[in-house]
């Protein structure tokens, strides 16, 4: 930018607005909430400013002259949410409220589990009726919009490409292997089963991990070599997928004090997180298995329902039965942002999840009382449009595609709905 451009009155006003927003964001980040609210109101900061310490980094860079003028300080930043370097977060992803139902599949009882494959091409659903369905995303889209099918590809086939019956009780959790054509399912029949879905004829699992407690949740290590499993017991299990050897933390005082309700590995595999009925979130070392941090009473003492790492591993998104969604900064254990406004009663009866969309621009969370979708701008917590999810019962599971504007909702009305935004031109 030339000096004459910098001195242009319009640019001066714009730069001053940016400076004020940086100051407000820094105040929020440093815990001066009242000051930040007062300043934000005075300078009419709109939209609301998210907590960020970008101003501190800009000042440090300016003082030490560490950033050459030709270097872009954003060059090494991965895609996704990063409040350390963002305050505006202008988004190109479509709002979740603009998605439409592209396909509906039904089970014989409540649908409680769902999963996307890591390439976003397959979806799996699990039910209280002990069945698992695997569906092809392209076939679901073709069924919902046959006029868009390319010539010569009319024979897409049925979207449900596998139906698996190998459990004897409710399928509580599903996750695809990160590298191979394998689906893992955890059940209230006290087993985790692995299915080789590359073979059309296979109906039964090829590997079983047996426990003495009903399985609640599971998460693959990014390599696929290990799997963390949460059960009704308070001690988390970590299995070697190849040998079936089971590991648990050797320090009793580090364990949860109640059922493990959710578990998730970070994309690096260096850490994983667990949430529990005891209201606590724990962060574990991915190698030693030791608990390295605990967020006590993460949701005002209510049960923790879900945990999800941001792609860069800096943040943890969590939801609880207090109907509040929170974004935690892992380096400081602080709650940076609370996404509020879901749940008219303030406390929900069933577990559900908070998830990022595929670009981490938005946070999605089903409202139990109204069966509608609440969504927020992930960076400043501004509420977006509510959207009816079309279910006749509570949404018991939601998961967003890792690659496309699509998500899956599973409900007590026996149905799973696949939602998709067809036009991604803006």
Short mmCIF file of C-alpha atoms in Angstrom, two decimals:
data_model
loop_
_atom_site.label_atom_id
_atom_site.label_comp_id
_atom_site.label_asym_id
_atom_site.label_seq_id
_atom_site.Cartn_x
_atom_site.Cartn_y
_atom_site.Cartn_z
CA UNK A 1 0.00 0.00 0.00
CA UNK A 2 1.33 3.44 -0.94
CA UNK A 3 1.71 6.25 1.63
CA UNK A 4 -0.95 8.31 -0.16
CA UNK A 5 -3.37 5.39 0.18
CA UNK A 6 -2.64 5.07 3.90
CA UNK A 7 -3.34 8.78 4.40
CA UNK A 8 -6.60 8.63 2.48
CA UNK A 9 -9.41 9.65 4.91
CA UNK A 10 -11.47 6.55 4.09
CA UNK A 11 -8.51 4.27 4.84
CA UNK A 12 -7.76 6.10 8.09
CA UNK A 13 -11.32 5.48 9.28
CA UNK A 14 -11.17 1.84 8.23
CA UNK A 15 -7.79 1.28 9.90
CA UNK A 16 -9.03 2.94 13.09
CA UNK A 17 -12.03 0.57 13.14
CA UNK A 18 -9.69 -2.39 12.74
CA UNK A 19 -7.50 -1.09 15.58
CA UNK A 20 -10.49 -0.71 17.91
CA UNK A 21 -11.66 -4.23 17.09
CA UNK A 22 -8.17 -5.57 17.83
CA UNK A 23 -8.18 -3.79 21.19
CA UNK A 24 -11.65 -5.13 22.10
CA UNK A 25 -10.63 -8.66 21.08
CA UNK A 26 -7.43 -8.41 23.14
CA UNK A 27 -9.41 -7.23 26.20
CA UNK A 28 -11.79 -10.19 25.86
CA UNK A 29 -8.83 -12.54 25.48
CA UNK A 30 -7.11 -11.17 28.61
CA UNK A 31 -10.27 -11.56 30.69
CA UNK A 32 -11.29 -7.90 30.92
CA UNK A 33 -14.85 -8.69 29.89
CA UNK A 34 -16.57 -5.58 31.24
CA UNK A 35 -13.98 -3.24 29.72
CA UNK A 36 -14.25 -5.03 26.39
CA UNK A 37 -18.05 -4.82 26.37
CA UNK A 38 -17.95 -1.12 27.27
CA UNK A 39 -15.37 -0.27 24.61
CA UNK A 40 -17.13 -2.41 22.01
CA UNK A 41 -20.37 -0.55 22.72
CA UNK A 42 -18.65 2.85 22.59
CA UNK A 43 -16.98 2.24 19.22
CA UNK A 44 -20.03 0.33 17.94
CA UNK A 45 -18.11 -2.82 17.08
CA UNK A 46 -20.39 -4.80 14.77
CA UNK A 47 -20.34 -7.77 14.36
CA UNK A 48 -19.26 -8.69 17.94
CA UNK A 49 -15.51 -9.14 18.45
CA UNK A 50 -14.25 -12.62 19.39
CA UNK A 51 -11.49 -13.05 21.99
CA UNK A 52 -8.10 -12.92 20.25
CA UNK A 53 -4.52 -11.99 21.11
CA UNK A 54 -3.66 -10.98 17.58
CA UNK A 55 -2.94 -7.41 18.75
CA UNK A 56 -0.21 -8.70 21.06
CA UNK A 57 1.42 -10.56 18.16
CA UNK A 58 1.18 -7.53 15.89
CA UNK A 59 2.87 -5.36 18.55
CA UNK A 60 5.62 -7.94 19.19
CA UNK A 61 6.26 -8.27 15.46
CA UNK A 62 6.41 -4.49 15.08
CA UNK A 63 8.81 -4.00 18.00
CA UNK A 64 11.19 -6.78 17.06
CA UNK A 65 10.81 -6.24 13.31
CA UNK A 66 10.56 -10.00 12.89
CA UNK A 67 8.20 -9.93 9.92
CA UNK A 68 9.71 -8.61 6.65
CA UNK A 69 7.31 -6.45 4.64
CA UNK A 70 7.14 -8.92 1.79
CA UNK A 71 6.25 -11.81 4.10
CA UNK A 72 2.63 -12.63 4.78
CA UNK A 73 2.14 -13.51 8.45
CA UNK A 74 -0.73 -15.82 7.41
CA UNK A 75 1.43 -18.02 5.16
CA UNK A 76 1.92 -20.79 7.72
CA UNK A 77 -1.60 -20.76 9.18
CA UNK A 78 -3.67 -23.85 8.44
CA UNK A 79 -7.25 -23.51 7.32
CA UNK A 80 -9.92 -23.47 9.97
CA UNK A 81 -10.51 -21.42 13.08
CA UNK A 82 -7.48 -19.66 14.59
CA UNK A 83 -8.38 -16.83 16.95
CA UNK A 84 -4.72 -16.05 17.48
CA UNK A 85 -4.55 -14.54 14.01
CA UNK A 86 -8.18 -13.76 13.19
CA UNK A 87 -10.68 -11.23 14.35
CA UNK A 88 -12.99 -10.88 11.35
CA UNK A 89 -13.15 -14.39 9.94
CA UNK A 90 -14.92 -13.50 6.69
CA UNK A 91 -16.44 -16.77 5.59
CA UNK A 92 -17.04 -18.27 2.20
CA UNK A 93 -18.84 -21.36 3.48
CA UNK A 94 -22.62 -21.51 3.18
CA UNK A 95 -24.64 -21.15 6.37
CA UNK A 96 -25.94 -24.46 7.79
CA UNK A 97 -29.50 -23.11 7.61
CA UNK A 98 -29.19 -23.15 3.81
CA UNK A 99 -28.74 -26.94 3.69
CA UNK A 100 -31.62 -29.13 2.52
CA UNK A 101 -32.61 -32.72 3.23
CA UNK A 102 -31.21 -34.83 0.41
CA UNK A 103 -32.10 -38.28 1.75
CA UNK A 104 -33.87 -39.98 4.63
CA UNK A 105 -33.22 -43.55 5.80
CA UNK A 106 -35.17 -45.40 8.48
CA UNK A 107 -34.38 -48.02 11.10
CA UNK A 108 -36.86 -50.15 13.05
CA UNK A 109 -36.06 -48.34 16.30
CA UNK A 110 -34.39 -45.11 17.42
CA UNK A 111 -31.36 -44.00 15.40
CA UNK A 112 -28.57 -43.13 17.84
CA UNK A 113 -25.25 -43.14 15.94
CA UNK A 114 -23.82 -41.68 12.76
CA UNK A 115 -20.48 -41.25 11.00
CA UNK A 116 -18.85 -39.89 7.84
CA UNK A 117 -15.90 -41.58 6.20
CA UNK A 118 -12.78 -39.43 6.21
CA UNK A 119 -13.12 -38.68 2.48
CA UNK A 120 -16.78 -37.72 2.95
CA UNK A 121 -18.00 -40.32 0.46
CA UNK A 122 -19.77 -42.71 2.84
CA UNK A 123 -22.19 -42.33 5.73
CA UNK A 124 -23.04 -44.87 8.42
CA UNK A 125 -26.04 -44.95 10.77
CA UNK A 126 -26.63 -47.12 13.83
CA UNK A 127 -29.79 -47.95 15.75
CA UNK A 128 -31.28 -49.33 18.95
CA UNK A 129 -32.47 -52.19 16.70
CA UNK A 130 -28.78 -53.29 16.59
CA UNK A 131 -28.47 -52.69 12.84
CA UNK A 132 -25.95 -50.58 10.93
CA UNK A 133 -26.51 -49.04 7.50
CA UNK A 134 -23.80 -47.74 5.21
CA UNK A 135 -24.87 -45.28 2.52
CA UNK A 136 -23.14 -43.83 -0.52
CA UNK A 137 -23.22 -40.01 -0.58
CA UNK A 138 -23.24 -39.70 -4.39
CA UNK A 139 -26.17 -42.11 -4.63
CA UNK A 140 -28.13 -40.17 -2.02
CA UNK A 141 -27.57 -36.96 -3.97
CA UNK A 142 -28.56 -38.66 -7.21
CA UNK A 143 -31.80 -39.92 -5.66
CA UNK A 144 -32.73 -36.46 -4.43
CA UNK A 145 -31.99 -34.67 -7.72
CA UNK A 146 -32.24 -37.14 -10.63
CA UNK A 147 -32.29 -34.26 -13.14
CA UNK A 148 -28.67 -33.47 -12.20
CA UNK A 149 -27.32 -36.93 -13.01
CA UNK A 150 -24.78 -36.91 -15.79
CA UNK A 151 -25.73 -38.80 -18.99
CA UNK A 152 -24.63 -42.41 -18.84
CA UNK A 153 -24.71 -42.52 -15.01
CA UNK A 154 -28.42 -43.15 -14.59
CA UNK A 155 -27.93 -46.54 -12.91
CA UNK A 156 -26.56 -45.28 -9.63
CA UNK A 157 -28.13 -47.99 -7.52
CA UNK A 158 -29.68 -47.80 -4.08
CA UNK A 159 -27.99 -45.43 -1.59
CA UNK A 160 -27.83 -48.13 1.11
CA UNK A 161 -24.86 -50.24 0.03
CA UNK A 162 -24.48 -52.37 3.20
CA UNK A 163 -26.72 -53.40 6.08
CA UNK A 164 -24.86 -55.05 8.94
CA UNK A 165 -26.40 -57.21 11.67
CA UNK A 166 -23.73 -58.40 14.09
CA UNK A 167 -24.64 -56.72 17.37
CA UNK A 168 -27.20 -57.98 19.88
CA UNK A 169 -28.04 -54.59 21.41
CA UNK A 170 -28.10 -50.87 20.60
CA UNK A 171 -25.37 -49.53 18.31
CA UNK A 172 -24.15 -46.59 20.39
CA UNK A 173 -21.27 -45.22 18.33
CA UNK A 174 -19.75 -45.48 14.85
CA UNK A 175 -16.48 -44.30 13.32
CA UNK A 176 -14.70 -45.05 10.06
CA UNK A 177 -11.03 -46.03 10.04
CA UNK A 178 -8.93 -43.03 8.93
CA UNK A 179 -7.02 -44.95 6.25
CA UNK A 180 -8.71 -48.26 5.44
CA UNK A 181 -12.17 -49.41 4.35
CA UNK A 182 -13.11 -50.39 7.90
CA UNK A 183 -16.03 -49.32 10.07
CA UNK A 184 -15.86 -49.58 13.87
CA UNK A 185 -19.03 -49.87 15.93
CA UNK A 186 -19.46 -49.71 19.68
CA UNK A 187 -22.54 -51.26 21.25
CA UNK A 188 -24.42 -51.67 24.49
CA UNK A 189 -23.76 -55.40 24.02
CA UNK A 190 -20.30 -54.61 25.49
CA UNK A 191 -18.37 -55.06 22.24
CA UNK A 192 -16.53 -53.00 19.65
CA UNK A 193 -16.63 -54.62 16.22
CA UNK A 194 -14.62 -53.88 13.09
CA UNK A 195 -16.20 -54.47 9.67
CA UNK A 196 -14.31 -54.74 6.38
CA UNK A 197 -16.65 -52.72 4.18
CA UNK A 198 -14.54 -53.14 1.04
CA UNK A 199 -16.18 -56.54 0.50
CA UNK A 200 -19.84 -56.43 -0.50
CA UNK A 201 -20.53 -59.95 0.76
CA UNK A 202 -19.26 -59.35 4.29
CA UNK A 203 -22.07 -59.05 6.84
CA UNK A 204 -20.15 -59.92 10.00
CA UNK A 205 -17.23 -58.26 11.75
CA UNK A 206 -13.68 -59.54 11.26
CA UNK A 207 -12.42 -58.32 14.65
CA UNK A 208 -14.11 -57.97 18.04
CA UNK A 209 -13.00 -56.22 21.22
CA UNK A 210 -15.02 -57.50 24.17
CA UNK A 211 -15.62 -55.53 27.36
CA UNK A 212 -17.62 -56.06 30.54
CA UNK A 213 -19.38 -52.69 30.25
CA UNK A 214 -21.66 -51.22 27.55
CA UNK A 215 -19.65 -49.18 25.03
CA UNK A 216 -20.49 -45.47 24.81
CA UNK A 217 -17.96 -43.93 22.43
CA UNK A 218 -14.75 -44.55 20.50
CA UNK A 219 -12.13 -42.69 18.49
CA UNK A 220 -9.40 -43.88 16.13
CA UNK A 221 -5.87 -42.55 16.42
CA UNK A 222 -5.08 -40.69 13.14
CA UNK A 223 -2.81 -43.59 12.07
CA UNK A 224 -5.61 -46.10 12.66
CA UNK A 225 -3.28 -48.24 14.79
CA UNK A 226 -4.97 -47.41 18.10
CA UNK A 227 -8.50 -46.84 19.27
CA UNK A 228 -9.71 -45.14 22.45
CA UNK A 229 -12.94 -46.59 23.84
CA UNK A 230 -15.24 -45.13 26.49
CA UNK A 231 -17.75 -47.31 28.36
CA UNK A 232 -20.15 -47.05 31.28
CA UNK A 233 -17.03 -47.57 33.41
CA UNK A 234 -14.99 -44.55 34.50
CA UNK A 235 -11.68 -45.86 33.11
CA UNK A 236 -10.91 -45.22 29.44
CA UNK A 237 -9.52 -48.11 27.37
CA UNK A 238 -6.99 -47.71 24.55
CA UNK A 239 -6.66 -50.71 22.21
CA UNK A 240 -3.91 -51.66 19.81
CA UNK A 241 -6.07 -52.31 16.75
CA UNK A 242 -3.66 -54.89 15.32
CA UNK A 243 -2.98 -56.95 18.45
CA UNK A 244 -6.16 -56.20 20.44
CA UNK A 245 -3.98 -55.43 23.46
CA UNK A 246 -5.73 -53.08 25.90
CA UNK A 247 -4.06 -50.24 27.80
CA UNK A 248 -5.41 -48.14 30.68
CA UNK A 249 -3.86 -45.33 32.68
CA UNK A 250 -1.97 -46.68 35.70
CA UNK A 251 -2.79 -43.68 37.88
CA UNK A 252 -6.25 -44.10 39.49
CA UNK A 253 -6.43 -40.49 40.65
CA UNK A 254 -6.30 -39.30 37.02
CA UNK A 255 -9.42 -41.19 35.97
CA UNK A 256 -12.90 -39.80 35.60
CA UNK A 257 -15.31 -40.32 38.46
CA UNK A 258 -18.15 -41.52 36.22
CA UNK A 259 -19.10 -42.95 32.83
CA UNK A 260 -16.98 -41.77 29.88
CA UNK A 261 -19.47 -40.20 27.47
CA UNK A 262 -17.20 -38.96 24.69
CA UNK A 263 -13.63 -39.32 23.43
CA UNK A 264 -11.77 -37.77 20.50
CA UNK A 265 -8.19 -37.75 19.21
CA UNK A 266 -6.59 -34.56 17.90
CA UNK A 267 -5.56 -34.75 14.24
CA UNK A 268 -1.90 -34.87 15.28
CA UNK A 269 -2.53 -37.86 17.55
CA UNK A 270 -0.41 -36.20 20.24
CA UNK A 271 -3.35 -35.82 22.60
CA UNK A 272 -6.91 -37.00 23.03
CA UNK A 273 -9.80 -35.64 25.06
CA UNK A 274 -12.53 -37.30 27.10
CA UNK A 275 -15.75 -36.04 28.65
CA UNK A 276 -17.77 -37.67 31.39
CA UNK A 277 -20.97 -37.74 33.39
CA UNK A 278 -18.81 -36.30 36.20
CA UNK A 279 -18.82 -32.95 34.34
CA UNK A 280 -15.08 -32.99 33.71
CA UNK A 281 -13.09 -32.80 30.47
CA UNK A 282 -9.67 -34.43 30.53
CA UNK A 283 -6.79 -34.05 28.07
CA UNK A 284 -4.49 -37.08 27.77
CA UNK A 285 -1.00 -37.53 26.34
CA UNK A 286 -1.34 -39.67 23.22
CA UNK A 287 1.88 -41.58 23.89
CA UNK A 288 2.13 -42.07 27.65
CA UNK A 289 -1.62 -42.17 28.32
CA UNK A 290 -1.21 -39.81 31.25
CA UNK A 291 -3.76 -37.10 31.98
CA UNK A 292 -2.01 -33.78 31.29
CA UNK A 293 -4.91 -31.43 32.00
CA UNK A 294 -8.42 -31.39 33.46
CA UNK A 295 -11.17 -28.84 32.91
CA UNK A 296 -13.22 -29.29 36.05
CA UNK A 297 -16.95 -28.53 35.89
CA UNK A 298 -16.60 -27.66 32.22
CA UNK A 299 -20.37 -27.23 31.84
CA UNK A 300 -21.38 -26.00 35.29
CA UNK A 301 -21.18 -29.51 36.67
CA UNK A 302 -23.55 -30.96 34.06
CA UNK A 303 -22.66 -34.04 32.00
CA UNK A 304 -20.26 -33.45 29.10
CA UNK A 305 -21.86 -34.65 25.86
CA UNK A 306 -19.23 -34.07 23.18
CA UNK A 307 -15.65 -32.98 22.53
CA UNK A 308 -14.02 -32.06 19.21
CA UNK A 309 -10.57 -30.61 18.50
CA UNK A 310 -10.09 -27.83 15.99
CA UNK A 311 -7.93 -28.89 13.05
CA UNK A 312 -4.92 -26.92 14.27
CA UNK A 313 -5.19 -28.56 17.71
CA UNK A 314 -5.34 -25.23 19.57
CA UNK A 315 -8.96 -25.44 20.66
CA UNK A 316 -11.48 -27.92 21.99
CA UNK A 317 -15.19 -27.56 21.23
CA UNK A 318 -17.46 -29.09 23.87
CA UNK A 319 -21.17 -29.38 24.65
CA UNK A 320 -22.92 -30.30 27.85
CA UNK A 321 -26.35 -31.02 29.22
CA UNK A 322 -26.52 -27.36 30.26
CA UNK A 323 -27.31 -26.70 26.56
CA UNK A 324 -24.22 -24.49 26.26
CA UNK A 325 -21.45 -24.99 23.71
CA UNK A 326 -17.94 -23.84 24.63
CA UNK A 327 -14.65 -23.26 22.83
CA UNK A 328 -11.67 -23.92 25.12
CA UNK A 329 -8.12 -22.76 24.49
CA UNK A 330 -5.98 -25.78 25.31
CA UNK A 331 -2.78 -23.87 26.14
CA UNK A 332 -4.50 -21.96 28.96
CA UNK A 333 -7.55 -24.19 29.72
CA UNK A 334 -9.73 -21.10 29.42
CA UNK A 335 -13.18 -20.97 27.88
CA UNK A 336 -12.67 -18.38 25.14
CA UNK A 337 -16.19 -18.40 23.71
CA UNK A 338 -19.55 -19.62 24.98
CA UNK A 339 -22.18 -20.24 22.30
CA UNK A 340 -25.49 -19.63 24.06
CA UNK A 341 -29.16 -19.47 23.20
CA UNK A 342 -29.88 -23.15 22.58
CA UNK A 343 -32.19 -24.98 24.94
CA UNK A 344 -35.24 -23.11 26.18
CA UNK A 345 -35.21 -25.04 29.45
CA UNK A 346 -31.53 -24.51 30.17
CA UNK A 347 -30.96 -28.23 30.64
CA UNK A 348 -31.46 -31.03 28.17
CA UNK A 349 -32.59 -34.58 28.83
CA UNK A 350 -30.57 -36.38 26.15
CA UNK A 351 -26.99 -36.22 24.94
CA UNK A 352 -26.30 -34.48 21.66
CA UNK A 353 -23.21 -33.04 20.05
CA UNK A 354 -21.74 -29.71 19.05
CA UNK A 355 -19.74 -29.89 15.82
CA UNK A 356 -17.80 -27.62 13.50
CA UNK A 357 -18.75 -27.43 9.86
CA UNK A 358 -16.09 -28.58 7.36
CA UNK A 359 -14.37 -25.17 7.26
CA UNK A 360 -14.75 -24.45 11.01
CA UNK A 361 -16.57 -21.22 10.17
CA UNK A 362 -19.66 -22.36 12.05
CA UNK A 363 -20.66 -24.32 15.14
CA UNK A 364 -23.77 -26.53 14.90
CA UNK A 365 -25.87 -27.80 17.80
CA UNK A 366 -29.38 -29.35 17.72
CA UNK A 367 -31.88 -27.83 20.13
CA UNK A 368 -33.63 -30.66 21.94
CA UNK A 369 -36.89 -28.89 22.81
CA UNK A 370 -37.66 -27.60 19.31
CA UNK A 371 -35.76 -30.18 17.17
CA UNK A 372 -34.24 -27.23 15.31
CA UNK A 373 -30.61 -26.56 14.44
CA UNK A 374 -28.82 -23.77 16.29
CA UNK A 375 -25.71 -22.45 14.61
CA UNK A 376 -23.23 -19.71 15.37
CA UNK A 377 -20.33 -17.92 13.75
CA UNK A 378 -17.49 -19.86 15.39
CA UNK A 379 -15.28 -16.79 15.83
CA UNK A 380 -17.62 -14.28 17.47
CA UNK A 381 -20.56 -16.46 18.63
CA UNK A 382 -23.16 -14.43 16.72
CA UNK A 383 -26.34 -16.48 16.27
CA UNK A 384 -27.34 -17.50 12.76
CA UNK A 385 -30.72 -18.52 11.41
CA UNK A 386 -32.57 -21.35 13.15
CA UNK A 387 -33.54 -24.25 10.93
CA UNK A 388 -36.12 -26.97 11.54
CA UNK A 389 -34.51 -30.41 11.31
CA UNK A 390 -37.80 -32.08 10.38
CA UNK A 391 -37.57 -34.86 12.97
CA UNK A 392 -40.49 -36.00 15.13
CA UNK A 393 -38.28 -36.77 18.10
CA UNK A 394 -35.07 -35.56 19.76
CA UNK A 395 -31.95 -35.50 17.60
CA UNK A 396 -29.62 -37.95 19.31
CA UNK A 397 -26.62 -37.54 17.05
CA UNK A 398 -25.26 -34.99 14.58
CA UNK A 399 -22.05 -35.11 12.57
CA UNK A 400 -20.80 -32.85 9.79
CA UNK A 401 -18.95 -34.02 6.70
CA UNK A 402 -15.19 -33.39 6.94
CA UNK A 403 -15.03 -32.38 3.28
CA UNK A 404 -18.36 -31.00 2.03
CA UNK A 405 -21.28 -28.79 3.12
CA UNK A 406 -23.24 -31.76 4.43
CA UNK A 407 -24.30 -33.17 7.78
CA UNK A 408 -26.22 -36.12 9.19
CA UNK A 409 -28.86 -36.06 11.94
CA UNK A 410 -30.04 -39.20 13.76
CA UNK A 411 -33.24 -39.16 15.79
CA UNK A 412 -35.51 -41.07 18.13
CA UNK A 413 -38.12 -40.93 15.33
CA UNK A 414 -36.18 -43.93 13.84
CA UNK A 415 -34.83 -41.78 10.98
CA UNK A 416 -31.49 -40.42 9.86
CA UNK A 417 -31.53 -37.37 7.60
CA UNK A 418 -28.71 -36.48 5.24
CA UNK A 419 -28.48 -32.72 4.70
CA UNK A 420 -26.59 -31.10 1.83
CA UNK A 421 -26.02 -27.64 0.36
CA UNK A 422 -25.99 -28.08 -3.43
CA UNK A 423 -24.83 -24.64 -4.48
CA UNK A 424 -21.42 -23.74 -3.03
CA UNK A 425 -20.75 -20.84 -5.33
CA UNK A 426 -20.78 -18.42 -2.39
#
